[in-house]
mmCIF file of C-alpha atoms and ligand atoms in Angstrom:
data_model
loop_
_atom_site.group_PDB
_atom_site.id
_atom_site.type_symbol
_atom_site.label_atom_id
_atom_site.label_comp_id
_atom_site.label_asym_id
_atom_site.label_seq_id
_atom_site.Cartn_x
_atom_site.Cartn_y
_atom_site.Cartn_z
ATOM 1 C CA UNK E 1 12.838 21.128 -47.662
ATOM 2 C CA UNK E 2 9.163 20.051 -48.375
ATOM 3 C CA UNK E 3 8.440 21.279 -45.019
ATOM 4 C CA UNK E 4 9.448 24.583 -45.318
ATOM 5 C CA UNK E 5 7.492 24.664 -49.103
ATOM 6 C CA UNK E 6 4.085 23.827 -47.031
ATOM 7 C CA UNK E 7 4.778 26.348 -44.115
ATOM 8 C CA UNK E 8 5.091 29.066 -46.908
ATOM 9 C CA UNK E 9 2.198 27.227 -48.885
ATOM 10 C CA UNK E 10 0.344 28.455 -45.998
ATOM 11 C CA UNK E 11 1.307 32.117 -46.673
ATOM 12 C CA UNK E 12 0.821 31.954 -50.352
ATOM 13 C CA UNK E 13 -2.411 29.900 -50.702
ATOM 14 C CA UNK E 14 -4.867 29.912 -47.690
ATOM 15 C CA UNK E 15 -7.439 28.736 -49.403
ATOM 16 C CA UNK E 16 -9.245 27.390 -52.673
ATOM 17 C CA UNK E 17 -9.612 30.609 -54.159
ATOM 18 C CA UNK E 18 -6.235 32.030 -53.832
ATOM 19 C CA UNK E 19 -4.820 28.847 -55.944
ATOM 20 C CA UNK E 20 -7.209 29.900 -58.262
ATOM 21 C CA UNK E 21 -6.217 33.484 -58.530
ATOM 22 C CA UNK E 22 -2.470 32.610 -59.329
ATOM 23 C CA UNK E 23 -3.577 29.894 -62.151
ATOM 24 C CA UNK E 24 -5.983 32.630 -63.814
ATOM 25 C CA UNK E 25 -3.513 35.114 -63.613
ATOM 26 C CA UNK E 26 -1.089 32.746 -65.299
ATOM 27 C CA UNK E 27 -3.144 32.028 -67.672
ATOM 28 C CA UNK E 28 -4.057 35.653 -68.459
ATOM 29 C CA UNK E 29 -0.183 36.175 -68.754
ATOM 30 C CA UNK E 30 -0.161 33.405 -71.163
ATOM 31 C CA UNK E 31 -1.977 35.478 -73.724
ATOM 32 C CA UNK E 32 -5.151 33.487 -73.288
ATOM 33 C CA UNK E 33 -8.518 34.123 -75.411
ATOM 34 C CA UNK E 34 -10.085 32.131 -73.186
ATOM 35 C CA UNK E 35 -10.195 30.544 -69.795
ATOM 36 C CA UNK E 36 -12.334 28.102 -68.354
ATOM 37 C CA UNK E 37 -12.394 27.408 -64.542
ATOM 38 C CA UNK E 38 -13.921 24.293 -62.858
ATOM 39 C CA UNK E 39 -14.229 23.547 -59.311
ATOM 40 C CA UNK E 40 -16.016 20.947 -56.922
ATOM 41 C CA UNK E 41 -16.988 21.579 -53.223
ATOM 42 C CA UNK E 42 -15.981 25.073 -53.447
ATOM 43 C CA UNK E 43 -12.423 24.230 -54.884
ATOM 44 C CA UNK E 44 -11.333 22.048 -51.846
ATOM 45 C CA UNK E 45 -11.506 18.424 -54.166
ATOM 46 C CA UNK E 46 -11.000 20.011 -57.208
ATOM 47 C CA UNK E 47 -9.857 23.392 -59.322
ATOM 48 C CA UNK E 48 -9.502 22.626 -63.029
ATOM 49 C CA UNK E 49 -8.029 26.141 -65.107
ATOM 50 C CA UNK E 50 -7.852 25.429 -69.069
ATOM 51 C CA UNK E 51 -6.850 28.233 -71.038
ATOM 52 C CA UNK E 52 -5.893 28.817 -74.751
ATOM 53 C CA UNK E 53 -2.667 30.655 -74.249
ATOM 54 C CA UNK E 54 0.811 29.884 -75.583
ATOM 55 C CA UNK E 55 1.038 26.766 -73.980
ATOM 56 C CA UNK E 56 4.529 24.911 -72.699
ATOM 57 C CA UNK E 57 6.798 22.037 -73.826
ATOM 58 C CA UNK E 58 8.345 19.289 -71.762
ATOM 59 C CA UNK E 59 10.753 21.744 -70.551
ATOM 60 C CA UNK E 60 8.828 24.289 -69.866
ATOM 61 C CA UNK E 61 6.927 22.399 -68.287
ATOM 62 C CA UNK E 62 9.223 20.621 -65.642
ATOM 63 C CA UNK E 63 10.974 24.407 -65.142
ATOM 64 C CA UNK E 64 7.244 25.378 -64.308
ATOM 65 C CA UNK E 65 6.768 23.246 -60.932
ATOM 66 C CA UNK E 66 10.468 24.285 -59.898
ATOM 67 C CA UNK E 67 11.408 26.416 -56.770
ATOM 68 C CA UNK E 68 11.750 29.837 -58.021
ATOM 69 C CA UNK E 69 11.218 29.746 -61.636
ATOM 70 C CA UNK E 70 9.491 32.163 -63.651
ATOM 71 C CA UNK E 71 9.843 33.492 -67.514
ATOM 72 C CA UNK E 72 8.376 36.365 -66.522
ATOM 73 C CA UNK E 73 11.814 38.519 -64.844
ATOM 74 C CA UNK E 74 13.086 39.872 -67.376
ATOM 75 C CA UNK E 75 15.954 41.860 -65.294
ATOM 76 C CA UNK E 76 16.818 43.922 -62.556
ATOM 77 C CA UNK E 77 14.756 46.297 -63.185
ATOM 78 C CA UNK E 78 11.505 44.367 -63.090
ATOM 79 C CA UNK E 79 12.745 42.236 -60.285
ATOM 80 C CA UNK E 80 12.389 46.102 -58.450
ATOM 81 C CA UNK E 81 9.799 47.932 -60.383
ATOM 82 C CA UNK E 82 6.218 46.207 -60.053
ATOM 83 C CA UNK E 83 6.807 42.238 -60.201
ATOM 84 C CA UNK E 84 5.503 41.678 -56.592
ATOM 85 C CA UNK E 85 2.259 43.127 -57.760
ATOM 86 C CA UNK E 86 0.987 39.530 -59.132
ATOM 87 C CA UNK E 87 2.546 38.189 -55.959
ATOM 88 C CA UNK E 88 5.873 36.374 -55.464
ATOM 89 C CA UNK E 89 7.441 35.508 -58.865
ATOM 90 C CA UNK E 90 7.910 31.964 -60.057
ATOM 91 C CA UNK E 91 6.891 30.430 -56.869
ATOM 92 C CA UNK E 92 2.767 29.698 -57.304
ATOM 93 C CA UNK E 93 3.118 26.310 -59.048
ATOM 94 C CA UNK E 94 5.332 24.818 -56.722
ATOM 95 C CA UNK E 95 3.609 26.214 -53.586
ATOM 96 C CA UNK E 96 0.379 24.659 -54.586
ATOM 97 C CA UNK E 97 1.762 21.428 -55.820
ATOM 98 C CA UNK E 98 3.508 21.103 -52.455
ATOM 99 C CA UNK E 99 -0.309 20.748 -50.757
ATOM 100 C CA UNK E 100 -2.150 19.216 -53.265
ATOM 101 C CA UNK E 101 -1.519 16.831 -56.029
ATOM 102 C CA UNK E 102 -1.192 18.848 -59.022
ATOM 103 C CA UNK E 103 -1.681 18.015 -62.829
ATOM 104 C CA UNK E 104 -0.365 19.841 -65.650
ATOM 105 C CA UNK E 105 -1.176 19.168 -69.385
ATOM 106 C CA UNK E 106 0.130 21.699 -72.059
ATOM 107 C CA UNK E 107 0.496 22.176 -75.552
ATOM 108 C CA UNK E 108 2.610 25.101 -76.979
ATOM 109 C CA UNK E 109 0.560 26.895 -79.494
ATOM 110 C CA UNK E 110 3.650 27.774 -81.923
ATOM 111 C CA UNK E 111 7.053 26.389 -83.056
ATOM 112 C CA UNK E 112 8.251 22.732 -83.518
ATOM 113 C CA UNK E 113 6.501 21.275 -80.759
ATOM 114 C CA UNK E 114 3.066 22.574 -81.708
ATOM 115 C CA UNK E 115 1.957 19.908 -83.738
ATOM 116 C CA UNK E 116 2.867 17.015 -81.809
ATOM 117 C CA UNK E 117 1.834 15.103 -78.272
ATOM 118 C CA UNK E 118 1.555 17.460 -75.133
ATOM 119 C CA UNK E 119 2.918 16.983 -71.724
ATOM 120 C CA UNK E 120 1.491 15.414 -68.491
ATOM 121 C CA UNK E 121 3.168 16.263 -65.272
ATOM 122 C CA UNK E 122 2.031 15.061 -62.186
ATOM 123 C CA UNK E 123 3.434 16.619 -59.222
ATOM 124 C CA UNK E 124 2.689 14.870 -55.630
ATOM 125 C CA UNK E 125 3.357 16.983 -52.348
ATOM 126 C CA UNK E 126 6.094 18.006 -53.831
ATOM 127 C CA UNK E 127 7.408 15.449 -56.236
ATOM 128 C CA UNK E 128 7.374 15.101 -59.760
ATOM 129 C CA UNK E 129 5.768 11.721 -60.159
ATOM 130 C CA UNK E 130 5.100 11.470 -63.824
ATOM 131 C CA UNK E 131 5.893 12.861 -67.040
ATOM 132 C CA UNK E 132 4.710 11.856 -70.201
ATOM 133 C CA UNK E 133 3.369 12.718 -73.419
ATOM 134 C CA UNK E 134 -0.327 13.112 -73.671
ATOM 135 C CA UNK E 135 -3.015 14.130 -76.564
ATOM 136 C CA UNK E 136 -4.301 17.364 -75.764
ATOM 137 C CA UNK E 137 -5.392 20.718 -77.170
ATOM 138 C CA UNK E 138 -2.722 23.788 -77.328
ATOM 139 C CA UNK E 139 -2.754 25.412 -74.371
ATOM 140 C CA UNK E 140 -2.483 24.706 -70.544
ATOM 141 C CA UNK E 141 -4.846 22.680 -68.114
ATOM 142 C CA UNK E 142 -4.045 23.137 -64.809
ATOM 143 C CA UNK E 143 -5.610 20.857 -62.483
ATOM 144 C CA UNK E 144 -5.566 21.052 -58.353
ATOM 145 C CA UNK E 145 -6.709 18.142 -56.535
ATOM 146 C CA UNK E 146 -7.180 17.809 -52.908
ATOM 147 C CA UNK E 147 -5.808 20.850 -51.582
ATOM 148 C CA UNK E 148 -4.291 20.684 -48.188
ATOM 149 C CA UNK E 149 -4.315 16.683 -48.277
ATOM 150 C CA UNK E 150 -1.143 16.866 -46.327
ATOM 151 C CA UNK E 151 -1.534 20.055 -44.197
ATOM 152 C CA UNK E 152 -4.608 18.737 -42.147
ATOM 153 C CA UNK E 153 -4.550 21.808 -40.202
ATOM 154 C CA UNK E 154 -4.468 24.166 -42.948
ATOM 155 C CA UNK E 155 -7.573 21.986 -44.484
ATOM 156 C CA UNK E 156 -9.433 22.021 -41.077
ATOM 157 C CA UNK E 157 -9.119 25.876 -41.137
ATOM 158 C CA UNK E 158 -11.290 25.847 -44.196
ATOM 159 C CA UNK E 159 -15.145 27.001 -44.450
ATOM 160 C CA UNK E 160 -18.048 25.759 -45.853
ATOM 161 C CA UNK E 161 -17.820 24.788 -49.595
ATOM 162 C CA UNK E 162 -20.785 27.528 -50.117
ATOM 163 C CA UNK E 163 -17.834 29.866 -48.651
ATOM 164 C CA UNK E 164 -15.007 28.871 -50.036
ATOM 165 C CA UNK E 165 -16.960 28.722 -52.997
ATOM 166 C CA UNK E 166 -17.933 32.586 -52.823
ATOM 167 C CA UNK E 167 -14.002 33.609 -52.520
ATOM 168 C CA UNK E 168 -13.472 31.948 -55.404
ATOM 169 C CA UNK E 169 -16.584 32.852 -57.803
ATOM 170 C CA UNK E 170 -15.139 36.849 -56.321
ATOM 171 C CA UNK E 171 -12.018 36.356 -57.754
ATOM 172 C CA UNK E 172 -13.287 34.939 -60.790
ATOM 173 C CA UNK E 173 -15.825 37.546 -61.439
ATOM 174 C CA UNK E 174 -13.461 40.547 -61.408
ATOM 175 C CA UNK E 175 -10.887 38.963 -63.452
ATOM 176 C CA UNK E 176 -14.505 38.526 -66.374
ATOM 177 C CA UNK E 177 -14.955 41.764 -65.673
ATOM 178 C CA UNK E 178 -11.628 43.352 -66.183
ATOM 179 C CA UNK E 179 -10.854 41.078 -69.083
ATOM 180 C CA UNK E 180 -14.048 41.407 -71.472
ATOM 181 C CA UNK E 181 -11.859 40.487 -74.534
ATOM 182 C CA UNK E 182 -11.287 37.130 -72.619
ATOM 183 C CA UNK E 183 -13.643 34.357 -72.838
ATOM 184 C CA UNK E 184 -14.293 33.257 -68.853
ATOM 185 C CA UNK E 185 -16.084 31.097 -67.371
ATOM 186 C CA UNK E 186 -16.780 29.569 -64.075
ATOM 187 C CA UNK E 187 -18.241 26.087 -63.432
ATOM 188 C CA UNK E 188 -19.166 24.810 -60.028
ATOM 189 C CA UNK E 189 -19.898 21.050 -59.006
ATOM 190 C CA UNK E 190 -21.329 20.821 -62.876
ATOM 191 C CA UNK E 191 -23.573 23.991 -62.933
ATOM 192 C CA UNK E 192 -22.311 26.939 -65.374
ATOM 193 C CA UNK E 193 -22.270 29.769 -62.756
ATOM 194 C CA UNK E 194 -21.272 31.961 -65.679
ATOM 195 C CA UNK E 195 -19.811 32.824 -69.185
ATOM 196 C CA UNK E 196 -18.726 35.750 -70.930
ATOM 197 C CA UNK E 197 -18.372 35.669 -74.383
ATOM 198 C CA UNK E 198 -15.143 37.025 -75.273
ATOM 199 C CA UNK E 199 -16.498 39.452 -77.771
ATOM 200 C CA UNK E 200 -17.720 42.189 -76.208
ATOM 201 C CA UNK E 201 -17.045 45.219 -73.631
ATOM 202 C CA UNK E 202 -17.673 45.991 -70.039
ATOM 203 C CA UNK E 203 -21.518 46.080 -70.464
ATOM 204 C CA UNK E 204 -21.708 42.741 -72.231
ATOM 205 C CA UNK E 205 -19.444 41.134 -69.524
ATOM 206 C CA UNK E 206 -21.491 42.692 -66.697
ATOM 207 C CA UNK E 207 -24.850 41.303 -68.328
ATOM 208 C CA UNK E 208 -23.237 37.386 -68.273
ATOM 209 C CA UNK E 209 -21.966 37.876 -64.704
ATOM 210 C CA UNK E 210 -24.749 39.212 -63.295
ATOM 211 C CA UNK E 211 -27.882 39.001 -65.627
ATOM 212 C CA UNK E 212 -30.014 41.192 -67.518
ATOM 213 C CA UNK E 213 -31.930 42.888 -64.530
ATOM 214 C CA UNK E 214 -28.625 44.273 -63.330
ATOM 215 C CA UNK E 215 -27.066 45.231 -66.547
ATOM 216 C CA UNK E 216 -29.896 47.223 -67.622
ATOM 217 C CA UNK E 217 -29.602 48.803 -64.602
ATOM 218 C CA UNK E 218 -26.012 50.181 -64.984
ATOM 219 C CA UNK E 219 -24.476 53.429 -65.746
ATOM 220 C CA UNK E 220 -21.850 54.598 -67.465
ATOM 221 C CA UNK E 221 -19.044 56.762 -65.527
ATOM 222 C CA UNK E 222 -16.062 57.979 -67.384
ATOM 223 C CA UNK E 223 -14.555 61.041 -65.918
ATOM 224 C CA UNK E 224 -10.668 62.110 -66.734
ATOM 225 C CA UNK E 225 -8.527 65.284 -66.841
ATOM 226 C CA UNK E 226 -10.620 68.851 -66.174
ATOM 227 C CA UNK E 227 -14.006 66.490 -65.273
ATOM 228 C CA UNK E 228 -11.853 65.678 -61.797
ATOM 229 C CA UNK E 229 -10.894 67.561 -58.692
ATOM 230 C CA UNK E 230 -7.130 67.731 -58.384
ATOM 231 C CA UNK E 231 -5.432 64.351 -56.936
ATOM 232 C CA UNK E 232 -3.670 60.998 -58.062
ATOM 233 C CA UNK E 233 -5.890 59.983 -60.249
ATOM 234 C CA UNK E 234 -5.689 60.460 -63.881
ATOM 235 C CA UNK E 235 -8.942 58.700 -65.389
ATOM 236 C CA UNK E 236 -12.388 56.927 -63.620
ATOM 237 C CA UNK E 237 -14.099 54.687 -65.958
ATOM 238 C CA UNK E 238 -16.284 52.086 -65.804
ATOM 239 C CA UNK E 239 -20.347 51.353 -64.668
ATOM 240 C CA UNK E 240 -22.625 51.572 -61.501
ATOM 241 C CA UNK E 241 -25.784 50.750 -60.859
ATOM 242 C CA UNK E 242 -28.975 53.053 -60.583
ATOM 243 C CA UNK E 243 -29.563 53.075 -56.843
ATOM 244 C CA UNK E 244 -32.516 51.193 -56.737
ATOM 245 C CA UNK E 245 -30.158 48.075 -57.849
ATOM 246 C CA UNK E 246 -28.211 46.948 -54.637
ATOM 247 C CA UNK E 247 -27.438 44.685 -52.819
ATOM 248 C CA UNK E 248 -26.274 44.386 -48.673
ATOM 249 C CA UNK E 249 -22.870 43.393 -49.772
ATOM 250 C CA UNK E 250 -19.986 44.789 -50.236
ATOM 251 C CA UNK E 251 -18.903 42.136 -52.653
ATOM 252 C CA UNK E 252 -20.617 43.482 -55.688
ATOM 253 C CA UNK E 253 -18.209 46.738 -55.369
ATOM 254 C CA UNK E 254 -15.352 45.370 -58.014
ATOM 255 C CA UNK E 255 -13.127 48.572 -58.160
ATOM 256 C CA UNK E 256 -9.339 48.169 -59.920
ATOM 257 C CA UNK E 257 -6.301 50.377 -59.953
ATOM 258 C CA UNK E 258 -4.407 50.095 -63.062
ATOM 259 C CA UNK E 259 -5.909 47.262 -63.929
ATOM 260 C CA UNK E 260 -5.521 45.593 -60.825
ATOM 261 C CA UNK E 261 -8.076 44.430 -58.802
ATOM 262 C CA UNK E 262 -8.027 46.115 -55.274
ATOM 263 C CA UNK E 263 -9.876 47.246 -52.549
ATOM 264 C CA UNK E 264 -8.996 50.735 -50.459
ATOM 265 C CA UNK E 265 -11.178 52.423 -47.687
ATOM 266 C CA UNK E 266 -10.937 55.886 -49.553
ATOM 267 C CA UNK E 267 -13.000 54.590 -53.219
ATOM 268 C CA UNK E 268 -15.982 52.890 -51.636
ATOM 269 C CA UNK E 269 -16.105 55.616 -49.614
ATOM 270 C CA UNK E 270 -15.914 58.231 -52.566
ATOM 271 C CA UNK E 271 -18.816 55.593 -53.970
ATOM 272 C CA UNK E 272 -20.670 55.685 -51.248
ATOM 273 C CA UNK E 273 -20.694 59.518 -50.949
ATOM 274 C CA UNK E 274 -22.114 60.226 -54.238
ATOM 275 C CA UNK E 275 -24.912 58.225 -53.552
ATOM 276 C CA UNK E 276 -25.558 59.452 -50.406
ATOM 277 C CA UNK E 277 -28.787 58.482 -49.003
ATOM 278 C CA UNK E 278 -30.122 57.164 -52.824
ATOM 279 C CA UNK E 279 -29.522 53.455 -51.323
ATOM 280 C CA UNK E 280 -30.523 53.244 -47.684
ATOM 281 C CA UNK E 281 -28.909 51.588 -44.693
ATOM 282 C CA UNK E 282 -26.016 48.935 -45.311
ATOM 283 C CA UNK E 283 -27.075 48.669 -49.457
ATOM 284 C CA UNK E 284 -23.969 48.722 -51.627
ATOM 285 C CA UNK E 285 -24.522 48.982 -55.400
ATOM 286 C CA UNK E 286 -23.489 47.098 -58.159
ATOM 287 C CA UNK E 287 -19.890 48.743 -59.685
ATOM 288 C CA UNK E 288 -16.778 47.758 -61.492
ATOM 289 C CA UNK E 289 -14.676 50.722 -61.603
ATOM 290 C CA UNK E 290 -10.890 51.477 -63.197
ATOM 291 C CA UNK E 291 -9.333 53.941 -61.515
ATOM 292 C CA UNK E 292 -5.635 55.268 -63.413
ATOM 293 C CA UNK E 293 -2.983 56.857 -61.301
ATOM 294 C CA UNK E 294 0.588 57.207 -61.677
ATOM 295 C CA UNK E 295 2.527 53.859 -60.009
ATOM 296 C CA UNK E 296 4.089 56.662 -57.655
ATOM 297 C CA UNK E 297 1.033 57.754 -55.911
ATOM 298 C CA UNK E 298 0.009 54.269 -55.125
ATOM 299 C CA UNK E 299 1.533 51.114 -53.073
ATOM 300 C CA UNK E 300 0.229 48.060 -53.893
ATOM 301 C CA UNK E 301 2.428 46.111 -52.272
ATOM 302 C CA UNK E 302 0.998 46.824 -48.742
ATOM 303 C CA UNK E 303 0.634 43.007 -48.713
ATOM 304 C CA UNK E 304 1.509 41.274 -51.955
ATOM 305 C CA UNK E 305 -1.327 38.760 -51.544
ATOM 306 C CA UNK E 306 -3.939 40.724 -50.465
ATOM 307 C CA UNK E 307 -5.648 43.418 -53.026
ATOM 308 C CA UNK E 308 -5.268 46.337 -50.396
ATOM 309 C CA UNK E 309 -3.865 49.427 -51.995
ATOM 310 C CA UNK E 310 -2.500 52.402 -49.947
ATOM 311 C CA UNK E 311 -2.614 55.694 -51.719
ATOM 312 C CA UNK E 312 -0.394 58.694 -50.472
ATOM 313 C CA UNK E 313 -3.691 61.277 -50.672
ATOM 314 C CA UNK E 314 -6.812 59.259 -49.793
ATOM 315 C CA UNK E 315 -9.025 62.538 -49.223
ATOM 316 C CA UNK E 316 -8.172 63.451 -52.766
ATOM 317 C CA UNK E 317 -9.021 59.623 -54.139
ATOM 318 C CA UNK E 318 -12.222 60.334 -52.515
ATOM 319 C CA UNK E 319 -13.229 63.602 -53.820
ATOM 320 C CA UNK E 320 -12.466 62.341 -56.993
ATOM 321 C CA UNK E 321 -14.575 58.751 -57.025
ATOM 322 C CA UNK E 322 -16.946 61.022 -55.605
ATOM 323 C CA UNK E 323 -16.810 63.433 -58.051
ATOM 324 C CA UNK E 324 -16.215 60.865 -60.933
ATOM 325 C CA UNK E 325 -19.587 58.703 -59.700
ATOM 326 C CA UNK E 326 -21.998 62.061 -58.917
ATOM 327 C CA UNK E 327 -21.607 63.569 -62.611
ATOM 328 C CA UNK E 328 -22.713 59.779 -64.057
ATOM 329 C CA UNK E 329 -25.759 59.508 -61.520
ATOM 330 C CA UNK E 330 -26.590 63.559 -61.674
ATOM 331 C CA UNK E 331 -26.625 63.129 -65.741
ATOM 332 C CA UNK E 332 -28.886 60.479 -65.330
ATOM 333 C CA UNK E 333 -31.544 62.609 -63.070
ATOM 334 C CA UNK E 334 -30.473 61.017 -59.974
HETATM 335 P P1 ADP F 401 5.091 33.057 -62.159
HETATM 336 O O1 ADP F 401 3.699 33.199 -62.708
HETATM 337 O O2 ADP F 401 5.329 34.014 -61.052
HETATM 338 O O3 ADP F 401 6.166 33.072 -63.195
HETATM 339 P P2 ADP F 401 4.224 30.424 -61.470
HETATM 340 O O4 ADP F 401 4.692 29.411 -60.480
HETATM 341 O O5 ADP F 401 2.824 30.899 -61.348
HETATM 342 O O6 ADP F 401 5.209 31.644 -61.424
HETATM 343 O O7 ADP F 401 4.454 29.834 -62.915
HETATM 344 C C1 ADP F 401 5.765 29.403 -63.282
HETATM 345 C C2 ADP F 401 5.960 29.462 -64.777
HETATM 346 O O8 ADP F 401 5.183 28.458 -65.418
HETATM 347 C C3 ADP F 401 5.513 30.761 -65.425
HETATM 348 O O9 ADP F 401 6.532 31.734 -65.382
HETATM 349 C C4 ADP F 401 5.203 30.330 -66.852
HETATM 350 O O10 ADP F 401 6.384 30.306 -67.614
HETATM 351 C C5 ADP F 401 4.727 28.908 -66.682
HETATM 352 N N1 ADP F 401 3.250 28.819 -66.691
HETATM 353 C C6 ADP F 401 2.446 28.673 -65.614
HETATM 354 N N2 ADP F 401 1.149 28.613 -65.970
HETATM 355 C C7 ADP F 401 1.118 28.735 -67.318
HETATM 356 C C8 ADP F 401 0.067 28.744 -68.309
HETATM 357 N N3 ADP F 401 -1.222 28.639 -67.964
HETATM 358 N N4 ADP F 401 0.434 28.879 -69.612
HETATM 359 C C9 ADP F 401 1.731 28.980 -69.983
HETATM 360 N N5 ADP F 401 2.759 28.974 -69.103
HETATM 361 C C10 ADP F 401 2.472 28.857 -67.784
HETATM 362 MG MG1 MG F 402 2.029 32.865 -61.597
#
């Protein structure tokens, strides 16, 4: 049985960052303020997530590292509408803990347990090895050590901690940036890497993930309805950079359907186009962009762990970034 939990471990996490992507997202789901993420050498000794949300009880708690569980299927329905879209319910806890040795420390935030002890749950390669009550803040504190302690080959597979490092601080990043209401921050072998406050919007989140020099340089886009060419999508909102702020990655491109973080061929190329030659020769700019489109239009289930998204009309997606991106830079002079 614990075999079979590592050989679809391997499916489910491949690496640092994607354990970190289904404790965020957890911890998002939670109804967290804020969420604080620590890792050392690039995630592979340690990933710490401690978030403010509603916190569990000893049940809840146990049920949480089980095969299967979730409290988030509410029915039928959901199990057919768009639950695979966070990736395969009520199996993330248990997948990790079955390649690392995972910790778990919560507190709920309301009803009868709020005021007392917290829980500590250890869970070994697959065991639960210790529960007991513990002092600590309401809330949850996820904590990942050694991941892929027992799957040498899946550990060999990994990259440089500068690497894995990068995937994670990605994943991070967009989930700041799409959450500006959220306090996040990210924390790497005991150096702040960033911090958003919380407090403010898109603009104040984009100047604590990426500085002042890059914020200034950003630009507002928000095109919806008539402003569009016909196609899927409903609304393009968000901020990208004047041209002469780039970079030769494609990594500062954060671009979200629905909310969701994703990448698809057809909006980087829509962003590319309305810059046309404004950045040179492999430069990407800076952008986070929300793109809104009915569920119908889009599949973003093409692979539930990766963030490709498959639209049924990519020339129209196109014209419309396009479209959506040239108005913001053309009202600007550019
Ligand atoms: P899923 O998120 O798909 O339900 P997970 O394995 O990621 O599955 O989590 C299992 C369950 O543990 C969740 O449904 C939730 O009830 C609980 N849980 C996990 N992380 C947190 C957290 N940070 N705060 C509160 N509850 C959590
Ligand atoms: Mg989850």
């Amino acid at each position: 049985e614990h075999t079979v939990a590592r050989i679809a471990a391997g499916e489910v996490v491949e690496r640092p960052a994607s354990a970190v992507k289904e404790l965020v997202e957890n911890s998002v789901d939670a109804g967290a303020d804020s969420v604080d993420v620590t890792v050392e050498e690039g995630g592979t000794e340690l990933i710490r997530v401690a978030d403010d949300g509603r916190g569990m009880n000893e049940t809840d708690v146990r049920a949480a590292v089980r095969e299967h569980t979730t409290s988030k299927i509410e029915g039928l329905e959901d199990l057919e509408s768009g639950v695979t879209t966070l990736g395969f319910r009520g199996e993330a806890l248990h997948t990790i803990g079955s390649v690392s040795r995972l910790t778990i420390r919560s507190r709920p935030q309301d009803g009868a347990e709020a005021g007392g002890a917290g829980t500590e749950l250890v869970y070994e390669g697959g065991e639960v090895t210790s529960v007991e009550p513990t002092g600590c803040p309401a809330g949850t504190i996820v904590e990942v050590e050694d991941l892929f302690y027992n799957t040498p080959a899946r550990r060999k597979f990994l990259k440089t901690t500068a690497t894995e490092f990068a995937h994670v601080n990605r994943i991070v990043t967009r989930y700041a940036l799409a959450n500006p209401d959220v306090a996040v921050s990210l924390t790497h072998d005991g150096r702040e890497v960033f911090a958003t406050t919380g407090q403010g919007d898109l603009q104040a989140a984009v100047l604590a993930v990426y500085g002042r020099d890059v914020a200034s340089a950003m630009i507002p886009v928000d095109a919806d309805g008539d402003e569009l060419p016909p196609g899927p999508l409903e609304s393009v909102t968000g901020l990208v950079s004047h041209p002469e702020t780039n970079r030769s990655s494609r990594e500062y491109l954060s671009t979200y359907v629905n909310d969701r973080a994703v990448t698809a061929d057809p909006i980087r190329e829509g962003i590319m186009g309305a810059y046309g030659t404004q950045l040179g020769g492999d430069r990407y700019p800076f952008v986070v962009l929300f793109l809104e489109a009915p569920g119908e239009t889009v599949d973003v289930n093409v692979h539930p762990r990766k963030r490709e998204v498959r639209f049924d009309d990519d020339d129209s997606v196109r014209r419309q970034v396009d479209a959506a991106v040239e108005a913001a830079l053309l009202e600007h002079g550019l």
